[in-house]
mmCIF file of C-alpha atoms in Angstrom:
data_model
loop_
_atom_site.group_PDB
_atom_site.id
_atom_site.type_symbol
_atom_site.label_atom_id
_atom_site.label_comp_id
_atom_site.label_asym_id
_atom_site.label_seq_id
_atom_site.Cartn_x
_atom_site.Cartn_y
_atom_site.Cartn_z
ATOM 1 C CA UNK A 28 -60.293 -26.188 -76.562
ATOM 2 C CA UNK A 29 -60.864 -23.596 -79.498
ATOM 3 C CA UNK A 30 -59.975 -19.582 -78.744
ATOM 4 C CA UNK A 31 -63.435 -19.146 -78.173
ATOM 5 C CA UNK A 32 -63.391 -21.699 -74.979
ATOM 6 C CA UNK A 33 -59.860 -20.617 -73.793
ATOM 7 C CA UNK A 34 -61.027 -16.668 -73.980
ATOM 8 C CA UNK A 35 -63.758 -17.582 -71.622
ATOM 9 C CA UNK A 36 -61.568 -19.470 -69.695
ATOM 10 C CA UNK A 37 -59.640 -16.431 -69.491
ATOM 11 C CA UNK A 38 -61.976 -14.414 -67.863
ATOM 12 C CA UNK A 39 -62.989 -16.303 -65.451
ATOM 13 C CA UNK A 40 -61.788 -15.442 -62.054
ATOM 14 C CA UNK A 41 -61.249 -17.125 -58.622
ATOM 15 C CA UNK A 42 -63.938 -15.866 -56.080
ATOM 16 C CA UNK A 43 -64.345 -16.912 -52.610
ATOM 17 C CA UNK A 44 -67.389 -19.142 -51.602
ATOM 18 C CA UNK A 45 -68.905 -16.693 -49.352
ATOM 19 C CA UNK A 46 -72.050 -14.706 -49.318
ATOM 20 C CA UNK A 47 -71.702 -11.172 -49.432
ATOM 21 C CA UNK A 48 -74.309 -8.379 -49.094
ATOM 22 C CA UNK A 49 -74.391 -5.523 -51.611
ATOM 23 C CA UNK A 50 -73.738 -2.371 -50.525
ATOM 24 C CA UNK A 51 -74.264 1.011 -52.383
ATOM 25 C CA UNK A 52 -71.563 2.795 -51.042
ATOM 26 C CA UNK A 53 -68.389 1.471 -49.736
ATOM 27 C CA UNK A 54 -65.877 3.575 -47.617
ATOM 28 C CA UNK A 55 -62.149 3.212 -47.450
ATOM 29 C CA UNK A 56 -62.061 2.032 -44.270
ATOM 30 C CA UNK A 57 -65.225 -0.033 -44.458
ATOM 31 C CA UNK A 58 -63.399 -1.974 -47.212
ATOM 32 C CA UNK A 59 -59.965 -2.369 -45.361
ATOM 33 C CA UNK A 60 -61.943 -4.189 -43.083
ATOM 34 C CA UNK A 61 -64.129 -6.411 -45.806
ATOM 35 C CA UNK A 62 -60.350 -7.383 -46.630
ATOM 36 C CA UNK A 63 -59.300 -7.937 -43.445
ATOM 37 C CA UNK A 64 -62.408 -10.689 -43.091
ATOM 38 C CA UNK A 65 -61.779 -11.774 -46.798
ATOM 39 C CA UNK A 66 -58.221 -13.156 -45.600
ATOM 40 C CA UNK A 67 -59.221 -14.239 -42.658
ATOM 41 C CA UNK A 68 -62.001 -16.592 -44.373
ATOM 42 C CA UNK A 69 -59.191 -17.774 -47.043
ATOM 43 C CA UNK A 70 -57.410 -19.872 -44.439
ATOM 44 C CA UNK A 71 -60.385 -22.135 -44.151
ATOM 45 C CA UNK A 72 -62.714 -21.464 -47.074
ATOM 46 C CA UNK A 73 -62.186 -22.446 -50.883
ATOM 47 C CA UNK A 74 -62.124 -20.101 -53.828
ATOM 48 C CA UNK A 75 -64.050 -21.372 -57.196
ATOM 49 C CA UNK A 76 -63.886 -20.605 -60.768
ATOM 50 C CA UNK A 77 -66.621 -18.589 -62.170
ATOM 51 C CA UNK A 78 -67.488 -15.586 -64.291
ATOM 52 C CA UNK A 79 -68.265 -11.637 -63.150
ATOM 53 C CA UNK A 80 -70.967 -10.456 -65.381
ATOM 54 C CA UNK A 81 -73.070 -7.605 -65.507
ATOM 55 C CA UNK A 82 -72.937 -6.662 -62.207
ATOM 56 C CA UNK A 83 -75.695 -4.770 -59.899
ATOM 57 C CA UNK A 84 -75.116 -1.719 -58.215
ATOM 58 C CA UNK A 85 -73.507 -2.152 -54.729
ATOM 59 C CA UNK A 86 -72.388 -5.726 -55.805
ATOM 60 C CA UNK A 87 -69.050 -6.778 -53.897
ATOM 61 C CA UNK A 88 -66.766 -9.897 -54.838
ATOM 62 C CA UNK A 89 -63.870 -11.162 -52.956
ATOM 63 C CA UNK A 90 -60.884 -12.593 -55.888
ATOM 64 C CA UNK A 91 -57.872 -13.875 -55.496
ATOM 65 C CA UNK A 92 -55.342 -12.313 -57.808
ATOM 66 C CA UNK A 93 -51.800 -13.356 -58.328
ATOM 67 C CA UNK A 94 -49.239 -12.713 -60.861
ATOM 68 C CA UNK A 95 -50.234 -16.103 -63.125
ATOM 69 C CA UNK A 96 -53.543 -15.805 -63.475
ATOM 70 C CA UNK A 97 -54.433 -13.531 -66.168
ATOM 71 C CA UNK A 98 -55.862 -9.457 -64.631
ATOM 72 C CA UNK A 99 -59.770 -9.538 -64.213
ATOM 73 C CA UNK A 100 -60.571 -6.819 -66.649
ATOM 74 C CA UNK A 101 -63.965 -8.118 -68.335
ATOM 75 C CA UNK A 102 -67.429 -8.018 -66.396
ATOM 76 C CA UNK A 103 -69.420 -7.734 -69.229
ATOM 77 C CA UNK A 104 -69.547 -3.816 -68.663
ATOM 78 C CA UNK A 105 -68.826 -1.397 -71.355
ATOM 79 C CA UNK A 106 -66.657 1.623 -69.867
ATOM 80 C CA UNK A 107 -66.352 4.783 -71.695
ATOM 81 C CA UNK A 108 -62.959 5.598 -69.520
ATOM 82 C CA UNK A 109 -59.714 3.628 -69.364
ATOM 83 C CA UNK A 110 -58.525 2.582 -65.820
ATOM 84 C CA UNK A 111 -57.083 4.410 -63.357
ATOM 85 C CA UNK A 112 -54.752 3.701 -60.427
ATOM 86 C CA UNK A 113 -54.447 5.364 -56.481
ATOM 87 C CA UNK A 114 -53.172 4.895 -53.190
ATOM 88 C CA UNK A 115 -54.548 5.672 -49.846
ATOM 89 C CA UNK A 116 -53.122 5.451 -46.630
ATOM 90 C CA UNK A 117 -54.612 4.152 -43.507
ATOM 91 C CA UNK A 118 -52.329 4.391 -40.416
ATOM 92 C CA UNK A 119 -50.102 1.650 -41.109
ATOM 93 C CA UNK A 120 -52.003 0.240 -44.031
ATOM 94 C CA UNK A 121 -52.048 1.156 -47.704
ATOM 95 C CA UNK A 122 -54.755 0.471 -49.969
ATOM 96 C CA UNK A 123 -54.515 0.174 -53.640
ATOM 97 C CA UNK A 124 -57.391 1.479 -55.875
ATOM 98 C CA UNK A 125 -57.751 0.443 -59.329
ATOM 99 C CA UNK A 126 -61.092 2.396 -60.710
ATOM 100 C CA UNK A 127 -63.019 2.499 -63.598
ATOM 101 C CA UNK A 128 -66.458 4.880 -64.050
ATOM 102 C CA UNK A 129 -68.770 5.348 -66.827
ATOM 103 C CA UNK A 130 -69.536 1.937 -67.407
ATOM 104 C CA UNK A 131 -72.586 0.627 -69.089
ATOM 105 C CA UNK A 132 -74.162 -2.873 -70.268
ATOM 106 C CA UNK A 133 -74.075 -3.398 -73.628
ATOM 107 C CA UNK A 134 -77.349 -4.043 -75.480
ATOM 108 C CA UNK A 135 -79.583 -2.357 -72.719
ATOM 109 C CA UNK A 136 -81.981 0.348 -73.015
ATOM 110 C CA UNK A 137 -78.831 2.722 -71.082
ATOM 111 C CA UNK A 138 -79.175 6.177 -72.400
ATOM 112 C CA UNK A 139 -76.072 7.078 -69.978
ATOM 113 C CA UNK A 140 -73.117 5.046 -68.486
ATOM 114 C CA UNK A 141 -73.095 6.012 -64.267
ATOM 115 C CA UNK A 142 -71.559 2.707 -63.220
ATOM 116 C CA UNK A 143 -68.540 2.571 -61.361
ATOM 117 C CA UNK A 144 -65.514 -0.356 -60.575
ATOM 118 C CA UNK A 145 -63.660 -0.202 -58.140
ATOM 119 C CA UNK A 146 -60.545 -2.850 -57.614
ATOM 120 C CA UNK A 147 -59.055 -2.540 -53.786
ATOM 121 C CA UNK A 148 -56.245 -4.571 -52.512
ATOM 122 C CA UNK A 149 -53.825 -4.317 -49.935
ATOM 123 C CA UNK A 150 -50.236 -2.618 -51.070
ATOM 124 C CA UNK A 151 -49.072 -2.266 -47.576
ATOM 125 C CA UNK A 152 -49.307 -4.075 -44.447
ATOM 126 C CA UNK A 153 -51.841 -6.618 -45.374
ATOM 127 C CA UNK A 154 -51.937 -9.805 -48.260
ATOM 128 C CA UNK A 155 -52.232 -8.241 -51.609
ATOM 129 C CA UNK A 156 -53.232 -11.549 -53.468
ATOM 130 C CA UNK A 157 -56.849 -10.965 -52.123
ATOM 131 C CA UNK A 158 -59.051 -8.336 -53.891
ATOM 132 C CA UNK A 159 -62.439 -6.699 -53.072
ATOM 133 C CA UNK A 160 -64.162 -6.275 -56.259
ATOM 134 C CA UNK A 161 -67.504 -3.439 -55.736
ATOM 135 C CA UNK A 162 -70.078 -1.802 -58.332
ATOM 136 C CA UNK A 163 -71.991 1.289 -57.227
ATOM 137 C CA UNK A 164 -72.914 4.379 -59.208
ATOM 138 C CA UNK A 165 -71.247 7.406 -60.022
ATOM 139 C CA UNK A 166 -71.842 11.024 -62.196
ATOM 140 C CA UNK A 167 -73.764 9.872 -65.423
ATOM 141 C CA UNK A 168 -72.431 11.099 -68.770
ATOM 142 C CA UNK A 169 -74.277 10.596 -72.019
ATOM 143 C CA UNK A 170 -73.269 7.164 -74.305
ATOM 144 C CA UNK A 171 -72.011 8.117 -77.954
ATOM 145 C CA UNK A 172 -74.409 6.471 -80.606
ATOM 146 C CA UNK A 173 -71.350 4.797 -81.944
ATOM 147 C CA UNK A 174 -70.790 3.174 -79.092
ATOM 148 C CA UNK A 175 -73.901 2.468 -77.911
ATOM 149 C CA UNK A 176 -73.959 0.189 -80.718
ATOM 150 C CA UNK A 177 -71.452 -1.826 -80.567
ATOM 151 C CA UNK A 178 -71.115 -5.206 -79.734
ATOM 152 C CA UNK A 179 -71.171 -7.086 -76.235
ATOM 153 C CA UNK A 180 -67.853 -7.196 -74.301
ATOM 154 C CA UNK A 181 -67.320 -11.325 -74.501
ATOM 155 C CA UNK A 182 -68.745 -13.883 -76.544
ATOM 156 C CA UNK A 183 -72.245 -15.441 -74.907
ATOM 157 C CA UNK A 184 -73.209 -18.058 -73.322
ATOM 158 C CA UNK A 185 -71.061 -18.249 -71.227
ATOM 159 C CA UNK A 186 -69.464 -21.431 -70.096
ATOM 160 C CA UNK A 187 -69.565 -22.829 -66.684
ATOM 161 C CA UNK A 188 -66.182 -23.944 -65.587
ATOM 162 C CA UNK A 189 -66.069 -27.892 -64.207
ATOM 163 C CA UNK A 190 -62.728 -27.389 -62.331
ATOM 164 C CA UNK A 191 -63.244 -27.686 -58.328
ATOM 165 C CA UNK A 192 -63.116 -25.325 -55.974
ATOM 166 C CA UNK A 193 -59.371 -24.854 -54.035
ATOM 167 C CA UNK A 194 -57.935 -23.579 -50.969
ATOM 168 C CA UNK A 195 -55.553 -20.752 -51.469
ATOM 169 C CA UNK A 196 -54.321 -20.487 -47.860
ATOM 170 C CA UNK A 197 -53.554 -21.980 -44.873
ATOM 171 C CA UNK A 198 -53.154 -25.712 -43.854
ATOM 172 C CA UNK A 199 -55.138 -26.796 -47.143
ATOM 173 C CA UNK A 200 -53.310 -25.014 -49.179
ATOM 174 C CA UNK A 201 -53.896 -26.204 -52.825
ATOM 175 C CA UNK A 202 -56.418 -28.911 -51.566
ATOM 176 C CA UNK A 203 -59.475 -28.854 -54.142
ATOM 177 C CA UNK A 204 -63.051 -29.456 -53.477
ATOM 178 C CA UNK A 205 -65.666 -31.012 -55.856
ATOM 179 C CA UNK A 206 -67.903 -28.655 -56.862
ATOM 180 C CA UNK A 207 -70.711 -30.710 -56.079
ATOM 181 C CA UNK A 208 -69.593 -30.750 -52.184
ATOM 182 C CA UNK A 209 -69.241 -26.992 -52.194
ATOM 183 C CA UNK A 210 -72.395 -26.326 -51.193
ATOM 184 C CA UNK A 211 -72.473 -29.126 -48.237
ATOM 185 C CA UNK A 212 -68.950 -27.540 -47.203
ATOM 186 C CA UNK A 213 -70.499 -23.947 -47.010
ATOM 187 C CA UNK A 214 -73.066 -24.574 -45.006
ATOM 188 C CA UNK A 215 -71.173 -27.092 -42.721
ATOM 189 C CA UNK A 216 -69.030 -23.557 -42.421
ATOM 190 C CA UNK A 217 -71.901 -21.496 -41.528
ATOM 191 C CA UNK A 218 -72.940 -23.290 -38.980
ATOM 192 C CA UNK A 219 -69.790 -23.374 -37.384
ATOM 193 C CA UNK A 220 -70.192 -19.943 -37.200
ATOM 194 C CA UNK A 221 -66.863 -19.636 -39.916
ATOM 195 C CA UNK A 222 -68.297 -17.661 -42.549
ATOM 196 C CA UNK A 223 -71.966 -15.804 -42.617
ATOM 197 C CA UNK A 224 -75.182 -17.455 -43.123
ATOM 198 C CA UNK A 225 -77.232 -17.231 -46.387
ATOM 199 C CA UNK A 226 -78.339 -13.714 -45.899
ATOM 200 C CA UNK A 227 -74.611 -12.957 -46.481
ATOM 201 C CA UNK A 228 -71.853 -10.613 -44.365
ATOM 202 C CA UNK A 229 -73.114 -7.483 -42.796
ATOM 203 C CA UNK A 230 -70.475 -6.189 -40.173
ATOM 204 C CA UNK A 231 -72.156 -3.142 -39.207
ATOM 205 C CA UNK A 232 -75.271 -5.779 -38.442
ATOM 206 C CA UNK A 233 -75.818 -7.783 -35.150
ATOM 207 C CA UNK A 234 -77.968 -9.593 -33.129
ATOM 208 C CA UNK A 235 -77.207 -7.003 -30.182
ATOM 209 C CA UNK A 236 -77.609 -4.013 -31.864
ATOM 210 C CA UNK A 237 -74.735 -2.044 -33.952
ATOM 211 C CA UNK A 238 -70.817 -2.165 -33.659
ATOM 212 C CA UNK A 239 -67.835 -1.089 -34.994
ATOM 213 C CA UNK A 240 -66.614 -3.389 -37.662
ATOM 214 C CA UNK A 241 -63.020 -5.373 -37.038
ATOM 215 C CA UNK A 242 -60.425 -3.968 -38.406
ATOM 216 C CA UNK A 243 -57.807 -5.988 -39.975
ATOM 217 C CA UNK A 244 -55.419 -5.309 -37.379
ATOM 218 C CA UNK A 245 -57.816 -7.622 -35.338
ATOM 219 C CA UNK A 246 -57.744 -10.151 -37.703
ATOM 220 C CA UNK A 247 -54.166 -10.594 -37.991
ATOM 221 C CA UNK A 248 -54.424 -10.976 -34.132
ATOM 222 C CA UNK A 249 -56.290 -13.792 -33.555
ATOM 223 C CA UNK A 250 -54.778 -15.001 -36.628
ATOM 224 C CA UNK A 251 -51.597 -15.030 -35.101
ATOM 225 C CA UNK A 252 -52.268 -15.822 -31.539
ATOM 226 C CA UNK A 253 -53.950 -18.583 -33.053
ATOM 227 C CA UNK A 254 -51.075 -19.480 -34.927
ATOM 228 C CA UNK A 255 -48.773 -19.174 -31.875
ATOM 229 C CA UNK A 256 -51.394 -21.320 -29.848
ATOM 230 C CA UNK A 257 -50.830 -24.103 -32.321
ATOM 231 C CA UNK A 258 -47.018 -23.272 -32.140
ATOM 232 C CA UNK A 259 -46.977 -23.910 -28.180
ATOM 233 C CA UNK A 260 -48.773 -26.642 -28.430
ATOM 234 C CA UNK A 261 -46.847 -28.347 -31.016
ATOM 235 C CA UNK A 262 -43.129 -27.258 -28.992
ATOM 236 C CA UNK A 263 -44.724 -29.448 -25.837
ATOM 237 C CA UNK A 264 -45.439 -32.082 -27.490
ATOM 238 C CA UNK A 265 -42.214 -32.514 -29.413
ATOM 239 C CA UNK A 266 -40.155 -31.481 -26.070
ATOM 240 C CA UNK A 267 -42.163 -35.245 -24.711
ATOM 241 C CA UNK A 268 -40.251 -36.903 -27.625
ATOM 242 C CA UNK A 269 -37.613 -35.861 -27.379
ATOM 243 C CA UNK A 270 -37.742 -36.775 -23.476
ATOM 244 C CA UNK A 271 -38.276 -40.646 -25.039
ATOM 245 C CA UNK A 272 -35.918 -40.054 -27.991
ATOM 246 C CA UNK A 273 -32.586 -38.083 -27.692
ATOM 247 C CA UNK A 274 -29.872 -37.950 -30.145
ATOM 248 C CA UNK A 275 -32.675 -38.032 -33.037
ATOM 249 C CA UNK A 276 -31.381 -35.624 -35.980
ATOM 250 C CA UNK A 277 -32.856 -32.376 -35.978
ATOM 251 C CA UNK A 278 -35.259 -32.075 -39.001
ATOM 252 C CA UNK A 279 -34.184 -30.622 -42.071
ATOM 253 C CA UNK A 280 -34.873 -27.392 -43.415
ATOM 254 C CA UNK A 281 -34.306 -25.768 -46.519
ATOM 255 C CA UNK A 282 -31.724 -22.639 -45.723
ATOM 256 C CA UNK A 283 -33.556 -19.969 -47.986
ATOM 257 C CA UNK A 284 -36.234 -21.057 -45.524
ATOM 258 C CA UNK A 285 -34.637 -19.943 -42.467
ATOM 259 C CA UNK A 286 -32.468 -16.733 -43.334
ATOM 260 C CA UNK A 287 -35.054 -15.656 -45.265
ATOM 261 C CA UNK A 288 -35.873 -12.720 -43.337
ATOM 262 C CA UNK A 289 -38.584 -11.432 -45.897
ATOM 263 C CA UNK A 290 -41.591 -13.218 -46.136
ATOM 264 C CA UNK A 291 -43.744 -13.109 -49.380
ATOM 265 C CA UNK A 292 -47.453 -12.403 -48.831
ATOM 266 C CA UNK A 293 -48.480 -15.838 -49.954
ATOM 267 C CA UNK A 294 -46.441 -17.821 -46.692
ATOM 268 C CA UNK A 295 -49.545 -18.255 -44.099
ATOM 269 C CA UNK A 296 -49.480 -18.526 -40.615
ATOM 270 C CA UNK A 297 -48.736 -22.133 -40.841
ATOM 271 C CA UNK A 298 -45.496 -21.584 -42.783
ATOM 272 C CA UNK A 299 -44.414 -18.947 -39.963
ATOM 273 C CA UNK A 300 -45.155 -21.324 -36.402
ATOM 274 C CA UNK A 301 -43.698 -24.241 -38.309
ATOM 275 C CA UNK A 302 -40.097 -22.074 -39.144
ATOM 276 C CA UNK A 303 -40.603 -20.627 -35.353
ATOM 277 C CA UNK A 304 -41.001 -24.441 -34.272
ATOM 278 C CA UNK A 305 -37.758 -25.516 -36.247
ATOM 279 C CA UNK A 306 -35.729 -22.767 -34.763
ATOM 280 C CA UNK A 307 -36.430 -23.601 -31.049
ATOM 281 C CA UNK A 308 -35.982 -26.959 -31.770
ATOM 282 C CA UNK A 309 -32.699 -26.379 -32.865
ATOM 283 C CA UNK A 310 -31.839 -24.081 -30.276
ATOM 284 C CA UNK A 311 -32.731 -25.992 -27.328
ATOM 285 C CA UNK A 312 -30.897 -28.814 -28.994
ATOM 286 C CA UNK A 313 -27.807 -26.778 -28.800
ATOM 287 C CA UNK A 314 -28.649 -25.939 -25.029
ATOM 288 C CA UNK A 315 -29.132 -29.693 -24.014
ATOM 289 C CA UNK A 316 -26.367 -31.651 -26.640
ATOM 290 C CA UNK A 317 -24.018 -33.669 -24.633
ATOM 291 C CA UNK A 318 -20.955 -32.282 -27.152
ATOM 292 C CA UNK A 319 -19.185 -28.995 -25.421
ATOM 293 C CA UNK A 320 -19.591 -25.976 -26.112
ATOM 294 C CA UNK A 321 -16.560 -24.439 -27.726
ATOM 295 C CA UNK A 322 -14.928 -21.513 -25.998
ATOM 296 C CA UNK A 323 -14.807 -18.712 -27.528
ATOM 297 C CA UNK A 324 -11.758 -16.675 -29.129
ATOM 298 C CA UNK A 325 -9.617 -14.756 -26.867
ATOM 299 C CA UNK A 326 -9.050 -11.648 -28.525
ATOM 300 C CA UNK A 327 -5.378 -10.407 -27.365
ATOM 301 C CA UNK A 328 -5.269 -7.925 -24.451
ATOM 302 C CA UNK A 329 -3.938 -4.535 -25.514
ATOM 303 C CA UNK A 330 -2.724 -2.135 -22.693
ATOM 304 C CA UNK A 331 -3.368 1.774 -22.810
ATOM 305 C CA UNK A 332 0.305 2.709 -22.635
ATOM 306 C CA UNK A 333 0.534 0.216 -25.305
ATOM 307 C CA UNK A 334 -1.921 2.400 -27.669
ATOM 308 C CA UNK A 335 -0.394 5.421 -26.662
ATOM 309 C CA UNK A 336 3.401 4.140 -27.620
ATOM 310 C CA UNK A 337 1.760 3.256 -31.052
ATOM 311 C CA UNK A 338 -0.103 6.532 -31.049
ATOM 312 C CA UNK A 339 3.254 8.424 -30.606
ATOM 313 C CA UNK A 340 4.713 6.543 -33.358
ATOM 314 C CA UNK A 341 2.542 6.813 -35.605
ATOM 315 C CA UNK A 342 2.335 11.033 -35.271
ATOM 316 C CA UNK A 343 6.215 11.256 -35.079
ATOM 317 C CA UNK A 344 5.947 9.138 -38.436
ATOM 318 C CA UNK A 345 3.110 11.305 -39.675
ATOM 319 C CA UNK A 346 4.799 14.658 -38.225
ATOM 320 C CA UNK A 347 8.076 13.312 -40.526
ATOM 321 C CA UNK A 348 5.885 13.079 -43.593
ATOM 322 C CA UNK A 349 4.639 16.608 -43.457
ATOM 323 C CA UNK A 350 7.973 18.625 -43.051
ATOM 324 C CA UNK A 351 9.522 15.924 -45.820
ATOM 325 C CA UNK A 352 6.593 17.739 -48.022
ATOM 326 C CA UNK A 353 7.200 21.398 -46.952
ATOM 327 C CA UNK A 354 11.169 20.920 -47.603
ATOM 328 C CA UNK A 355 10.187 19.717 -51.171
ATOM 329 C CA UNK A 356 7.642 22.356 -51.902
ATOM 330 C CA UNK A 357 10.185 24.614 -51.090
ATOM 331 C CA UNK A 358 13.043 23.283 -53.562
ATOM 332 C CA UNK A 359 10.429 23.393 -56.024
ATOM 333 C CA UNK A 360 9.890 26.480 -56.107
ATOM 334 C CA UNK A 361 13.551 27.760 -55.698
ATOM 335 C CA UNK A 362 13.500 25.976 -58.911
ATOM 336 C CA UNK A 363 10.818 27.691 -60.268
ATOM 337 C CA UNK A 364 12.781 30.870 -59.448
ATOM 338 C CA UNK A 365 16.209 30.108 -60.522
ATOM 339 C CA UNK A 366 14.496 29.121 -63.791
ATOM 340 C CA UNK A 367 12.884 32.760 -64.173
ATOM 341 C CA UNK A 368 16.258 34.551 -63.613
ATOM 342 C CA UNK A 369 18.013 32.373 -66.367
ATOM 343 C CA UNK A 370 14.806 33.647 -68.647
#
């Protein structure tokens, strides 16, 4: 692969196979909700290599972004400011903005750069690997000769990448997909009413007139009562085997596993019903193991009049100390004095 190749490679990024419909304007709260969806999708939909370039105005791209693949920083947009950085709260969320304005395509007949990136993730109280990637328009400022012309961004054509699509979360986690079977899986997905049809995702938009769009509190709802379904279901049928099977060893477990009180943002649902499992297994093998239960430590019994003999003691002891002290303070400084007369 020569520099030229592995630059492009470099710049590609991992979007999810979903159709998404462009919107103009994008609020804070209308895109705390896009991500809510976006994760919700990523337990059961791929993500695919492929490039952002020259984006349209209200364009919006779900990522995924972790810490080894390399920062999405070229679109083929020329931007006459350098990146900036904010937070902004939402109840119990936190959303991280990375922006960008006065962007421009290079090469075009723009006399003045208006767009605008905008980078929004999760930094509290929701999965941070997934990003929501969205163009619109902004306050248009005049493009400097000089730079006006310069050359593109990245090196064209650009190269379609061959490597299939992959699941990023959930149960098929790091499973890939062919590319050529991508577009058989996503419509085998729309129709099972997974992700939306070809006209792409809309939330204010529905059949039975407007509603509010779902917060990702409600996703991480059904996520989880989902999850915990599964987890029920999975605790009856391995409290039938062990009906048929006792004295089977309990399964093992890595222990950073189980004390590890701190889950990254990466462990899915999965991960967390399958540790619940494990511990309830091992609990109610405790409960029902024919070995008995030790007894517990008798701590010694200590009577009050007990304490208050050692209480006594202890101040007659301290009450020695003190007047020990004053009685040498005092030769000290009849010391002190005798020493002043001899002077």
């Amino acid at each position: 692969m020569n520099p030229a190749q592995l630059q492009q490679q470099n710049e590609q990024v991992l979007k999810l196979s979903v159709p998404l419909r462009p919107e103009p304007q994008l609020s804070f709260e209308h895109a705390a909700n896009l991500l809510g969806q976006f994760i919700r999708w990523s337990n059961t939909t791929p993500y695919y290599r492929t490039y952002i370039d020259k984006p349209a105005e209200g364009e919006i791209h779900a990522i995924f972004q972790y810490e080894k693949l390399p920062p999405f920083t070229v679109d083929g947009l020329r931007y006459l400011e350098r990146e900036t950085e904010y937070f902004v709260s939402l109840g119990p969320y936190e959303l991280c903005i990375q922006e960008t304005k006065f962007g421009f395509i290079p090469g075009s007949n723009e006399t003045h750069a208006s767009r605008v990136r905008r980078k929004i993730r999760f930094s509290k109280g929701g999965v941070s690997t997934v990003m929501l990637v969205h163009y619109s328009r902004g306050p248009p400022q005049p493009i400097p000769p000089e730079v006006r012309g310069m050359q593109p961004v990245r090196q064209y054509p650009l190269i379609p990448s061959a490597e299939p699509a992959i699941f990023v979360m959930g149960e098929k986690t790091g499973q890939r997909v062919p590319l050529q079977n991508l577009a058989m899986l996503q419509q085998q997905q729309q129709q099972a009413g997974l992700i939306p049809g070809p006209q792409g995702f809309q939330p204010q938009a529905n059949a039975g007139g407007p509603q509010p769009a779902r917060g990702p509190m409600q996703n991480q709802i059904q996520a989880q009562n989902a999850a915990l379904a599964s987890q029920n279901a999975a605790i009856a049928a391995q409290n039938a085997a062990m009906a048929g099977h006792r004295g089977q060893p309990k399964p093992h477990v890595p222990e950073d596993l189980l004390n590890d009180e701190d889950e990254s943002d990466v462990v899915t649902h999965r991960d967390i019903s399958t540790t619940r499992f494990i511990r309830n297994h091992e609990f109610l093998a405790e409960v029902f193991s024919p070995e008995p239960t030790p007894k517990p430590v008798e701590l010694p019994e200590e009577k009050e009049e007990d304490l208050q003999a050692a209480l006594s003691a202890l101040q007659a002891e301290i009450d020695a100390l003190n007047q020990k002290t004053t009685e040498l303070e005092a030769m000290k400084l009849a010391n002190e004095s005798a020493a002043l007369v001899l002077h």
